mmCIF file of C-alpha atoms in Angstrom:
data_model
loop_
_atom_site.group_PDB
_atom_site.id
_atom_site.type_symbol
_atom_site.label_atom_id
_atom_site.label_comp_id
_atom_site.label_asym_id
_atom_site.label_seq_id
_atom_site.Cartn_x
_atom_site.Cartn_y
_atom_site.Cartn_z
ATOM 1 C CA MET A 1 54.271 0.015 3.306
ATOM 2 C CA MET A 2 50.835 -1.104 4.396
ATOM 3 C CA GLN A 3 48.017 0.298 2.354
ATOM 4 C CA GLU A 4 45.153 2.119 3.999
ATOM 5 C CA PRO A 5 41.928 0.090 3.777
ATOM 6 C CA VAL A 6 39.689 1.377 1.024
ATOM 7 C CA SER A 7 36.429 2.851 2.341
ATOM 8 C CA PRO A 8 33.242 1.474 0.810
ATOM 9 C CA GLU A 9 31.759 3.564 -1.978
ATOM 10 C CA ILE A 10 29.420 6.279 -0.796
ATOM 11 C CA PHE A 11 25.994 7.439 -1.976
ATOM 12 C CA ASP A 12 23.964 10.424 -0.912
ATOM 13 C CA VAL A 13 21.018 8.095 -0.266
ATOM 14 C CA ALA A 14 20.575 4.338 -0.093
ATOM 15 C CA VAL A 15 16.969 3.239 -0.612
ATOM 16 C CA ILE A 16 16.222 -0.205 0.813
ATOM 17 C CA GLY A 17 13.267 -1.777 -0.992
ATOM 18 C CA GLY A 18 12.072 -1.311 -4.564
ATOM 19 C CA GLY A 19 8.294 -1.294 -4.219
ATOM 20 C CA PRO A 20 6.213 1.811 -5.046
ATOM 21 C CA ALA A 21 7.569 3.748 -2.040
ATOM 22 C CA GLY A 22 11.242 2.956 -2.535
ATOM 23 C CA ALA A 23 11.198 3.258 -6.319
ATOM 24 C CA THR A 24 9.407 6.621 -6.125
ATOM 25 C CA ALA A 25 11.885 7.921 -3.544
ATOM 26 C CA ALA A 26 14.850 6.788 -5.653
ATOM 27 C CA HIS A 27 13.360 8.337 -8.789
ATOM 28 C CA ASP A 28 12.694 11.702 -7.155
ATOM 29 C CA LEU A 29 16.128 11.898 -5.535
ATOM 30 C CA ALA A 30 17.945 10.930 -8.723
ATOM 31 C CA ARG A 31 16.047 13.610 -10.624
ATOM 32 C CA ALA A 32 17.102 16.093 -7.933
ATOM 33 C CA GLY A 33 20.740 15.279 -8.716
ATOM 34 C CA ARG A 34 21.490 13.035 -5.756
ATOM 35 C CA SER A 35 23.576 9.869 -6.017
ATOM 36 C CA VAL A 36 21.181 7.042 -5.157
ATOM 37 C CA LEU A 37 21.472 3.318 -4.572
ATOM 38 C CA LEU A 38 18.207 1.381 -4.979
ATOM 39 C CA LEU A 39 18.616 -2.001 -3.295
ATOM 40 C CA ASP A 40 15.824 -4.498 -3.860
ATOM 41 C CA ARG A 41 15.225 -8.204 -3.367
ATOM 42 C CA ALA A 42 14.540 -9.158 -6.961
ATOM 43 C CA GLY A 43 11.672 -11.531 -7.688
ATOM 44 C CA ARG A 44 9.336 -10.616 -4.837
ATOM 45 C CA ILE A 45 5.763 -9.672 -5.801
ATOM 46 C CA LYS A 46 3.472 -8.277 -3.131
ATOM 47 C CA PRO A 47 -0.134 -9.542 -2.980
ATOM 48 C CA CYS A 48 -2.282 -6.578 -3.908
ATOM 49 C CA GLY A 49 -5.599 -5.832 -5.554
ATOM 50 C CA GLY A 50 -3.723 -3.345 -7.704
ATOM 51 C CA ALA A 51 -6.115 -0.375 -7.531
ATOM 52 C CA ILE A 52 -4.801 3.145 -8.073
ATOM 53 C CA PRO A 53 -7.000 6.266 -8.076
ATOM 54 C CA PRO A 54 -6.828 8.959 -10.764
ATOM 55 C CA LYS A 55 -4.904 11.228 -8.395
ATOM 56 C CA ALA A 56 -2.041 8.713 -8.317
ATOM 57 C CA ILE A 57 -2.020 8.521 -12.110
ATOM 58 C CA VAL A 58 -1.723 12.315 -12.353
ATOM 59 C CA ASP A 59 0.585 13.016 -9.405
ATOM 60 C CA PHE A 60 3.095 10.307 -10.310
ATOM 61 C CA ASP A 61 2.902 10.434 -14.116
ATOM 62 C CA ILE A 62 1.717 6.852 -14.549
ATOM 63 C CA PRO A 63 1.245 6.159 -18.260
ATOM 64 C CA GLU A 64 -1.810 4.512 -19.770
ATOM 65 C CA SER A 65 0.345 1.531 -20.724
ATOM 66 C CA GLN A 66 0.677 0.524 -17.066
ATOM 67 C CA LEU A 67 -3.095 0.184 -16.572
ATOM 68 C CA VAL A 68 -4.211 -3.372 -17.213
ATOM 69 C CA ALA A 69 -7.876 -2.493 -16.593
ATOM 70 C CA LYS A 70 -10.188 0.398 -15.757
ATOM 71 C CA VAL A 71 -12.802 -0.358 -13.126
ATOM 72 C CA ARG A 72 -16.012 1.666 -13.358
ATOM 73 C CA ARG A 73 -18.147 -0.131 -10.759
ATOM 74 C CA ALA A 74 -17.545 -1.485 -7.267
ATOM 75 C CA ARG A 75 -19.866 -4.188 -5.970
ATOM 76 C CA MET A 76 -20.108 -4.836 -2.233
ATOM 77 C CA ILE A 77 -21.385 -8.227 -1.105
ATOM 78 C CA SER A 78 -22.713 -8.845 2.412
ATOM 79 C CA PRO A 79 -22.580 -12.050 4.495
ATOM 80 C CA LYS A 80 -26.151 -12.876 3.437
ATOM 81 C CA GLY A 81 -25.357 -12.256 -0.213
ATOM 82 C CA ALA A 82 -26.912 -8.802 -0.524
ATOM 83 C CA LYS A 83 -25.216 -6.869 -3.330
ATOM 84 C CA VAL A 84 -24.745 -3.118 -3.626
ATOM 85 C CA THR A 85 -23.227 -1.884 -6.888
ATOM 86 C CA ILE A 86 -21.666 1.562 -6.743
ATOM 87 C CA PRO A 87 -20.942 3.289 -10.063
ATOM 88 C CA ILE A 88 -17.799 5.395 -10.297
ATOM 89 C CA GLU A 89 -19.431 8.435 -11.802
ATOM 90 C CA GLY A 90 -17.426 10.294 -14.421
ATOM 91 C CA GLY A 91 -14.217 8.348 -13.937
ATOM 92 C CA PHE A 92 -12.527 5.060 -13.202
ATOM 93 C CA VAL A 93 -10.119 3.311 -10.867
ATOM 94 C CA GLY A 94 -6.993 2.134 -12.649
ATOM 95 C CA MET A 95 -5.753 -1.402 -12.081
ATOM 96 C CA VAL A 96 -2.104 -2.440 -12.257
ATOM 97 C CA ASP A 97 -0.356 -5.786 -12.020
ATOM 98 C CA ARG A 98 2.293 -5.428 -9.344
ATOM 99 C CA GLU A 99 4.675 -7.819 -11.100
ATOM 100 C CA HIS A 100 5.037 -5.409 -14.018
ATOM 101 C CA PHE A 101 4.148 -2.107 -12.344
ATOM 102 C CA ASP A 102 6.799 -2.316 -9.617
ATOM 103 C CA GLU A 103 9.476 -3.264 -12.150
ATOM 104 C CA TRP A 104 8.461 -0.322 -14.327
ATOM 105 C CA LEU A 105 8.852 2.005 -11.311
ATOM 106 C CA ARG A 106 12.289 0.600 -10.504
ATOM 107 C CA GLU A 107 13.421 0.942 -14.092
ATOM 108 C CA ARG A 108 12.123 4.504 -14.204
ATOM 109 C CA ALA A 109 14.291 5.267 -11.176
ATOM 110 C CA ARG A 110 17.307 3.757 -12.932
ATOM 111 C CA LEU A 111 16.692 5.801 -16.058
ATOM 112 C CA ALA A 112 16.539 8.904 -13.861
ATOM 113 C CA GLY A 113 20.034 8.087 -12.559
ATOM 114 C CA ALA A 114 19.611 5.757 -9.582
ATOM 115 C CA GLU A 115 21.871 2.702 -9.412
ATOM 116 C CA ARG A 116 19.897 -0.540 -9.122
ATOM 117 C CA ARG A 117 21.269 -3.546 -7.295
ATOM 118 C CA ALA A 118 19.616 -6.830 -6.338
ATOM 119 C CA GLY A 119 20.370 -8.053 -2.848
ATOM 120 C CA ALA A 120 19.101 -8.761 0.656
ATOM 121 C CA PHE A 121 19.560 -6.051 3.274
ATOM 122 C CA ALA A 122 21.353 -7.336 6.387
ATOM 123 C CA ARG A 123 22.000 -4.390 8.713
ATOM 124 C CA ILE A 124 23.311 -0.873 9.130
ATOM 125 C CA GLU A 125 26.709 -0.280 10.716
ATOM 126 C CA ARG A 126 28.596 2.959 11.298
ATOM 127 C CA GLY A 127 32.309 3.524 10.835
ATOM 128 C CA ASP A 128 34.606 5.913 12.645
ATOM 129 C CA ASP A 129 33.307 8.808 10.552
ATOM 130 C CA GLY A 130 29.729 8.098 11.704
ATOM 131 C CA VAL A 131 28.438 7.574 8.178
ATOM 132 C CA ALA A 132 25.935 4.727 7.826
ATOM 133 C CA GLN A 133 27.223 1.585 6.165
ATOM 134 C CA VAL A 134 24.521 -0.504 4.507
ATOM 135 C CA VAL A 135 25.473 -4.166 4.658
ATOM 136 C CA TYR A 136 23.763 -6.469 2.167
ATOM 137 C CA ARG A 137 24.158 -9.819 0.435
ATOM 138 C CA PRO A 138 24.116 -9.504 -3.350
ATOM 139 C CA LYS A 139 21.631 -11.778 -5.073
ATOM 140 C CA GLY A 140 23.296 -14.648 -6.907
ATOM 141 C CA ASP A 141 26.651 -14.111 -5.206
ATOM 142 C CA ALA A 142 28.792 -17.183 -5.881
ATOM 143 C CA SER A 143 30.228 -17.128 -2.372
ATOM 144 C CA MET A 144 26.769 -17.779 -0.870
ATOM 145 C CA GLY A 145 26.291 -15.174 1.809
ATOM 146 C CA ALA A 146 29.261 -12.889 1.193
ATOM 147 C CA GLU A 147 28.465 -9.369 2.407
ATOM 148 C CA THR A 148 28.935 -6.091 0.582
ATOM 149 C CA ARG A 149 29.062 -2.640 2.161
ATOM 150 C CA VAL A 150 28.211 0.774 0.833
ATOM 151 C CA ARG A 151 28.117 4.043 2.738
ATOM 152 C CA ALA A 152 25.134 6.349 2.615
ATOM 153 C CA ARG A 153 24.612 9.771 4.135
ATOM 154 C CA VAL A 154 20.884 9.012 4.422
ATOM 155 C CA VAL A 155 19.064 5.671 4.334
ATOM 156 C CA ILE A 156 15.404 5.309 3.330
ATOM 157 C CA GLY A 157 13.837 2.128 4.684
ATOM 158 C CA ALA A 158 11.111 1.033 2.268
ATOM 159 C CA ASP A 159 11.435 -2.687 2.929
ATOM 160 C CA GLY A 160 7.874 -3.644 3.821
ATOM 161 C CA ALA A 161 5.592 -4.084 6.810
ATOM 162 C CA ARG A 162 8.116 -6.124 8.801
ATOM 163 C CA SER A 163 10.908 -3.750 7.904
ATOM 164 C CA ASN A 164 14.355 -4.769 9.094
ATOM 165 C CA VAL A 165 15.480 -1.161 8.739
ATOM 166 C CA ALA A 166 12.667 -0.023 11.042
ATOM 167 C CA ARG A 167 13.378 -2.761 13.580
ATOM 168 C CA GLN A 168 17.040 -1.811 13.785
ATOM 169 C CA GLU A 169 16.902 1.954 13.565
ATOM 170 C CA VAL A 170 13.547 3.509 14.493
ATOM 171 C CA PRO A 171 11.973 3.452 17.977
ATOM 172 C CA GLY A 172 8.785 1.361 17.852
ATOM 173 C CA GLY A 173 9.675 -0.029 14.447
ATOM 174 C CA ASP A 174 9.465 -3.597 15.744
ATOM 175 C CA ALA A 175 5.852 -3.324 16.912
ATOM 176 C CA ILE A 176 3.789 -2.455 13.858
ATOM 177 C CA PRO A 177 0.369 -4.217 13.728
ATOM 178 C CA TYR A 178 -0.520 -5.913 10.451
ATOM 179 C CA VAL A 179 -2.890 -8.250 8.675
ATOM 180 C CA ILE A 180 -1.713 -11.087 6.483
ATOM 181 C CA ALA A 181 -2.937 -10.681 2.909
ATOM 182 C CA TYR A 182 -3.053 -13.552 0.442
ATOM 183 C CA HIS A 183 -4.207 -13.636 -3.145
ATOM 184 C CA GLU A 184 -4.127 -15.779 -6.236
ATOM 185 C CA ILE A 185 -3.729 -14.371 -9.732
ATOM 186 C CA VAL A 186 -5.966 -16.376 -12.049
ATOM 187 C CA ARG A 187 -6.801 -16.299 -15.735
ATOM 188 C CA SER A 188 -9.870 -14.111 -16.261
ATOM 189 C CA PRO A 189 -12.864 -16.011 -17.619
ATOM 190 C CA GLU A 190 -14.569 -15.127 -20.859
ATOM 191 C CA GLY A 191 -18.269 -14.760 -21.471
ATOM 192 C CA ARG A 192 -21.173 -12.459 -20.804
ATOM 193 C CA ASP A 193 -21.372 -13.352 -17.092
ATOM 194 C CA TRP A 194 -17.933 -11.843 -16.436
ATOM 195 C CA ASP A 195 -17.705 -8.080 -15.871
ATOM 196 C CA ALA A 196 -14.156 -6.892 -16.553
ATOM 197 C CA GLN A 197 -14.967 -3.362 -15.355
ATOM 198 C CA GLN A 198 -16.301 -4.312 -11.927
ATOM 199 C CA CYS A 199 -14.460 -5.127 -8.727
ATOM 200 C CA ASP A 200 -16.111 -7.132 -5.943
ATOM 201 C CA VAL A 201 -15.473 -6.491 -2.251
ATOM 202 C CA ILE A 202 -16.793 -9.311 -0.051
ATOM 203 C CA TYR A 203 -17.642 -8.566 3.586
ATOM 204 C CA ASP A 204 -18.230 -12.063 4.950
ATOM 205 C CA GLY A 205 -16.808 -13.608 8.124
ATOM 206 C CA ARG A 206 -16.526 -16.977 6.361
ATOM 207 C CA ILE A 207 -14.005 -15.415 3.967
ATOM 208 C CA SER A 208 -12.347 -13.029 6.415
ATOM 209 C CA PRO A 209 -13.493 -12.707 10.037
ATOM 210 C CA ASP A 210 -11.977 -9.236 10.484
ATOM 211 C CA PHE A 211 -11.192 -7.766 7.049
ATOM 212 C CA TYR A 212 -12.626 -8.557 3.607
ATOM 213 C CA GLY A 213 -12.155 -10.560 0.438
ATOM 214 C CA TRP A 214 -11.769 -9.183 -3.067
ATOM 215 C CA VAL A 215 -12.108 -10.076 -6.727
ATOM 216 C CA PHE A 216 -10.341 -7.415 -8.801
ATOM 217 C CA PRO A 217 -10.076 -7.698 -12.609
ATOM 218 C CA HIS A 218 -6.683 -7.093 -14.196
ATOM 219 C CA GLY A 219 -7.679 -7.492 -17.819
ATOM 220 C CA ALA A 220 -6.390 -10.912 -18.885
ATOM 221 C CA THR A 221 -5.958 -11.897 -15.232
ATOM 222 C CA THR A 222 -7.846 -11.391 -11.970
ATOM 223 C CA SER A 223 -6.689 -10.991 -8.372
ATOM 224 C CA VAL A 224 -8.715 -13.052 -5.870
ATOM 225 C CA GLY A 225 -7.737 -12.733 -2.227
ATOM 226 C CA MET A 226 -8.423 -11.804 1.376
ATOM 227 C CA GLY A 227 -6.707 -10.636 4.534
ATOM 228 C CA THR A 228 -6.902 -11.261 8.278
ATOM 229 C CA GLU A 229 -5.159 -10.276 11.479
ATOM 230 C CA LEU A 230 -6.264 -13.456 13.269
ATOM 231 C CA ASP A 231 -4.208 -16.586 13.766
ATOM 232 C CA GLY A 232 -5.649 -19.930 12.760
ATOM 233 C CA VAL A 233 -7.455 -18.722 9.633
ATOM 234 C CA SER A 234 -6.604 -20.738 6.526
ATOM 235 C CA LEU A 235 -5.820 -18.118 3.900
ATOM 236 C CA LYS A 236 -5.687 -20.651 1.083
ATOM 237 C CA GLN A 237 -8.987 -22.283 2.052
ATOM 238 C CA ALA A 238 -10.730 -18.936 2.406
ATOM 239 C CA THR A 239 -9.455 -17.917 -1.033
ATOM 240 C CA ALA A 240 -10.565 -21.258 -2.482
ATOM 241 C CA ASP A 241 -14.040 -20.637 -1.026
ATOM 242 C CA LEU A 242 -14.034 -17.136 -2.491
ATOM 243 C CA ARG A 243 -13.037 -18.462 -5.898
ATOM 244 C CA ALA A 244 -15.851 -20.999 -5.728
ATOM 245 C CA ALA A 245 -18.410 -18.343 -4.782
ATOM 246 C CA SER A 246 -17.175 -16.148 -7.650
ATOM 247 C CA GLY A 247 -17.251 -18.898 -10.266
ATOM 248 C CA LEU A 248 -13.451 -18.975 -10.534
ATOM 249 C CA SER A 249 -12.661 -22.432 -9.139
ATOM 250 C CA GLY A 250 -11.770 -23.752 -12.576
ATOM 251 C CA ALA A 251 -9.756 -20.720 -13.662
ATOM 252 C CA GLU A 252 -6.060 -21.288 -14.319
ATOM 253 C CA THR A 253 -3.916 -20.192 -11.371
ATOM 254 C CA ILE A 254 -0.925 -18.148 -12.517
ATOM 255 C CA ARG A 255 0.710 -17.341 -9.179
ATOM 256 C CA ARG A 256 0.070 -17.224 -5.430
ATOM 257 C CA GLU A 257 1.413 -14.557 -3.049
ATOM 258 C CA GLY A 258 1.154 -13.638 0.605
ATOM 259 C CA ALA A 259 2.585 -10.817 2.720
ATOM 260 C CA PRO A 260 1.898 -8.689 5.819
ATOM 261 C CA ILE A 261 -0.043 -5.445 5.328
ATOM 262 C CA PRO A 262 0.339 -2.785 8.073
ATOM 263 C CA LEU A 263 -2.712 -1.500 9.899
ATOM 264 C CA LYS A 264 -1.501 1.775 11.391
ATOM 265 C CA PRO A 265 1.152 4.424 10.709
ATOM 266 C CA LEU A 266 4.115 4.239 13.079
ATOM 267 C CA ALA A 267 4.408 6.994 15.673
ATOM 268 C CA LYS A 268 7.920 7.799 14.425
ATOM 269 C CA TRP A 269 9.407 7.389 10.951
ATOM 270 C CA ASP A 270 13.018 8.443 11.500
ATOM 271 C CA ASN A 271 15.911 7.879 13.894
ATOM 272 C CA GLY A 272 16.761 11.557 14.227
ATOM 273 C CA ARG A 273 20.082 10.975 12.542
ATOM 274 C CA ASP A 274 20.226 9.433 9.078
ATOM 275 C CA VAL A 275 17.322 6.996 8.544
ATOM 276 C CA VAL A 276 13.712 7.656 7.466
ATOM 277 C CA LEU A 277 10.972 5.149 6.599
ATOM 278 C CA ALA A 278 8.506 5.043 3.712
ATOM 279 C CA GLY A 279 5.609 2.921 2.466
ATOM 280 C CA ASP A 280 4.594 -0.219 4.354
ATOM 281 C CA ALA A 281 7.680 0.158 6.551
ATOM 282 C CA SER A 282 6.098 3.310 7.979
ATOM 283 C CA GLY A 283 2.619 1.753 8.145
ATOM 284 C CA VAL A 284 0.830 3.808 5.488
ATOM 285 C CA VAL A 285 -1.865 1.448 4.285
ATOM 286 C CA ALA A 286 -5.370 2.826 4.715
ATOM 287 C CA PRO A 287 -7.408 0.978 7.372
ATOM 288 C CA ALA A 288 -10.757 -0.523 6.296
ATOM 289 C CA SER A 289 -9.940 -0.271 2.575
ATOM 290 C CA GLY A 290 -6.406 -1.697 2.591
ATOM 291 C CA GLU A 291 -5.408 0.787 -0.105
ATOM 292 C CA GLY A 292 -1.659 1.206 -0.187
ATOM 293 C CA ILE A 293 -0.139 2.035 -3.586
ATOM 294 C CA TYR A 294 -0.982 5.744 -3.647
ATOM 295 C CA TYR A 295 -0.043 6.225 0.001
ATOM 296 C CA ALA A 296 3.209 4.311 -0.475
ATOM 297 C CA MET A 297 4.207 6.475 -3.418
ATOM 298 C CA LEU A 298 3.317 9.646 -1.548
ATOM 299 C CA GLY A 299 5.266 8.461 1.499
ATOM 300 C CA GLY A 300 8.230 7.693 -0.758
ATOM 301 C CA ARG A 301 8.057 11.193 -2.224
ATOM 302 C CA PHE A 302 7.918 12.805 1.213
ATOM 303 C CA ALA A 303 10.821 10.647 2.433
ATOM 304 C CA ALA A 304 12.835 11.729 -0.622
ATOM 305 C CA ASP A 305 12.037 15.371 0.076
ATOM 306 C CA ALA A 306 13.066 14.929 3.710
ATOM 307 C CA ALA A 307 16.326 13.221 2.726
ATOM 308 C CA HIS A 308 17.112 15.952 0.191
ATOM 309 C CA ALA A 309 16.399 18.684 2.759
ATOM 310 C CA THR A 310 18.598 16.934 5.324
ATOM 311 C CA LEU A 311 21.499 16.629 2.889
ATOM 312 C CA THR A 312 21.126 20.247 1.789
ATOM 313 C CA SER A 313 20.891 21.717 5.290
ATOM 314 C CA GLY A 314 22.939 19.239 7.290
ATOM 315 C CA ASP A 315 20.055 19.194 9.792
ATOM 316 C CA PRO A 316 18.808 15.637 10.542
ATOM 317 C CA ARG A 317 15.664 17.067 12.132
ATOM 318 C CA LYS A 318 14.410 17.560 8.574
ATOM 319 C CA LEU A 319 13.848 13.791 8.370
ATOM 320 C CA ALA A 320 10.810 14.166 10.629
ATOM 321 C CA THR A 321 9.061 16.300 8.013
ATOM 322 C CA ALA A 322 8.132 13.176 6.016
ATOM 323 C CA ARG A 323 5.716 11.974 8.686
ATOM 324 C CA LYS A 324 4.497 15.459 9.590
ATOM 325 C CA ARG A 325 3.528 16.210 6.000
ATOM 326 C CA PHE A 326 1.833 12.855 5.471
ATOM 327 C CA MET A 327 -0.201 12.918 8.674
ATOM 328 C CA ARG A 328 -1.224 16.533 8.119
ATOM 329 C CA LEU A 329 -2.786 15.486 4.828
ATOM 330 C CA HIS A 330 -4.118 12.019 5.637
ATOM 331 C CA GLY A 331 -4.001 11.403 9.375
ATOM 332 C CA GLY A 332 -7.670 12.331 9.787
ATOM 333 C CA VAL A 333 -8.797 9.973 7.031
ATOM 334 C CA PHE A 334 -6.708 7.141 8.473
ATOM 335 C CA TRP A 335 -8.222 7.675 11.930
ATOM 336 C CA ILE A 336 -11.782 7.629 10.575
ATOM 337 C CA LEU A 337 -11.138 4.508 8.496
ATOM 338 C CA GLY A 338 -9.553 2.823 11.513
ATOM 339 C CA GLN A 339 -12.648 3.436 13.603
ATOM 340 C CA MET A 340 -14.838 2.150 10.780
ATOM 341 C CA GLN A 341 -12.841 -1.056 10.562
ATOM 342 C CA LYS A 342 -12.938 -1.654 14.306
ATOM 343 C CA TYR A 343 -16.700 -1.261 14.437
ATOM 344 C CA TRP A 344 -18.170 -2.410 11.124
ATOM 345 C CA TYR A 345 -15.865 -5.384 10.529
ATOM 346 C CA SER A 346 -16.287 -6.881 13.995
ATOM 347 C CA SER A 347 -19.274 -9.161 13.233
ATOM 348 C CA ASP A 348 -21.350 -10.383 10.313
ATOM 349 C CA ASN A 349 -24.383 -8.547 11.671
ATOM 350 C CA ARG A 350 -22.471 -5.274 11.501
ATOM 351 C CA ARG A 351 -21.054 -6.122 8.074
ATOM 352 C CA GLU A 352 -24.616 -6.687 6.860
ATOM 353 C CA ARG A 353 -25.588 -3.241 8.104
ATOM 354 C CA PHE A 354 -22.457 -1.685 6.656
ATOM 355 C CA VAL A 355 -23.251 -2.965 3.162
ATOM 356 C CA ALA A 356 -26.870 -1.851 3.531
ATOM 357 C CA MET A 357 -25.711 1.611 4.553
ATOM 358 C CA CYS A 358 -23.652 1.835 1.379
ATOM 359 C CA ARG A 359 -26.825 1.768 -0.739
ATOM 360 C CA ASP A 360 -27.226 5.403 0.221
ATOM 361 C CA LYS A 361 -26.364 7.804 -2.622
ATOM 362 C CA ASP A 362 -24.915 10.430 -0.281
ATOM 363 C CA ILE A 363 -22.502 7.888 1.170
ATOM 364 C CA GLN A 364 -21.571 6.568 -2.263
ATOM 365 C CA GLU A 365 -20.869 10.024 -3.641
ATOM 366 C CA LEU A 366 -18.823 11.300 -0.709
ATOM 367 C CA THR A 367 -16.914 8.021 -0.362
ATOM 368 C CA PHE A 368 -15.789 8.004 -3.979
ATOM 369 C CA ASP A 369 -15.065 11.730 -3.984
ATOM 370 C CA ALA A 370 -12.746 11.145 -1.040
ATOM 371 C CA TYR A 371 -11.173 8.084 -2.660
ATOM 372 C CA MET A 372 -10.599 9.650 -6.064
ATOM 373 C CA ASN A 373 -9.295 12.975 -4.747
ATOM 374 C CA LYS A 374 -7.654 11.761 -1.522
ATOM 375 C CA GLU A 375 -9.235 14.299 0.761
ATOM 376 C CA LEU A 376 -12.330 14.593 2.925
ATOM 377 C CA VAL A 377 -15.099 16.371 1.050
ATOM 378 C CA LYS A 378 -16.146 19.517 2.933
ATOM 379 C CA ALA A 379 -18.253 21.224 0.310
ATOM 380 C CA LYS A 380 -21.502 19.356 1.035
ATOM 381 C CA PRO A 381 -22.441 19.980 4.682
ATOM 382 C CA LEU A 382 -26.068 18.859 4.292
ATOM 383 C CA ALA A 383 -24.923 15.524 2.881
ATOM 384 C CA HIS A 384 -22.645 15.089 5.896
ATOM 385 C CA VAL A 385 -25.566 15.781 8.236
ATOM 386 C CA ARG A 386 -27.772 13.256 6.428
ATOM 387 C CA ILE A 387 -25.012 10.658 6.582
ATOM 388 C CA PHE A 388 -24.535 11.261 10.305
ATOM 389 C CA PHE A 389 -28.166 10.451 11.093
ATOM 390 C CA LYS A 390 -28.263 7.471 8.722
ATOM 391 C CA ASN A 391 -25.085 6.152 10.297
ATOM 392 C CA LEU A 392 -26.581 6.660 13.744
ATOM 393 C CA GLY A 393 -29.623 4.640 12.702
ATOM 394 C CA HIS A 394 -27.443 1.715 11.668
ATOM 395 C CA LEU A 395 -25.272 1.965 14.766
ATOM 396 C CA THR A 396 -28.338 1.770 17.013
ATOM 397 C CA GLY A 397 -30.035 -0.897 14.903
ATOM 398 C CA LEU A 398 -33.022 1.318 14.170
ATOM 399 C CA ALA A 399 -32.394 1.384 10.443
ATOM 400 C CA LYS A 400 -33.755 -1.504 8.384
ATOM 401 C CA VAL A 401 -31.258 -3.780 6.633
#
């Protein structure tokens, strides 16, 4: 007698990608009692300044041990070298090293019950029963390219800005705009001229013609990098110039990393059937600031909630709730930051005015309130009015730089 072919093993949810979004989704689903596969390409480290606001630390139970530094000042530097130092009153911005932080998140998901596997996602197929089959190539497989299949009732695509899951499964998933970010992790210098509690944000067209450069302390190490959407810009040369300007040319280089960073949330995050996106795959990196860790983790949580609701109800329309919830909370902030980036980052003259504008105490206070608490501050209407007229003065060129 011929034996029936054995169906691939089945999970409630397969999470593709083990960054902050995917690891958070896997953790939440495992804690909810779902069977979860967390598939990640081991060894990849995303270039990232590593900043996380206090709200992320609280909302996602990030322990003190994961913070490699606490930043208490942000210094903005204009094309002409003007410097504006903004104190973070009554708090700090936590800094993490993505090499260790992402692994900690993945391991936390495993301890919660998710099954971790290292491999490269290839595609999604569907058998006669209509259940998604995730096809991947296990890392280190001796047969060099042999494919493995698992079935999953829901798939969460958290595989980065150029997500293969999004390209295959979600309308518009192949057209996400992005910048290329590049950074170098260097050994932090010692001495009184080095401020380990201050991050520098450099608005200078010679470093980045359409974004910015950064120098973010990570305790024993420092992240130095920049991003751009434009072709023909030498990322390595720009970073070398930034290191020179920051007195870090002679610092030991520990590693170099580059990756795409999305610029705009996708219009759709699910396929209406069994796939939902999270993190960079869905485009949730804040314009202008480039902040992504908090938004990725929140997107992962919402994707997990949507997957859980879909499995519980049998209604795939629940997958769309991930995007609806996220955009209800943060869509307005993303739109405002997008307009800021389009206008203020478009020339060095405007960057000069932008940095000058940030000397204003009202702007500093409301900006950091919004950053730390992840919501637009509505309790200070007079400050908003003052900011409107100051902003208008800079837009028209009437304000002095």
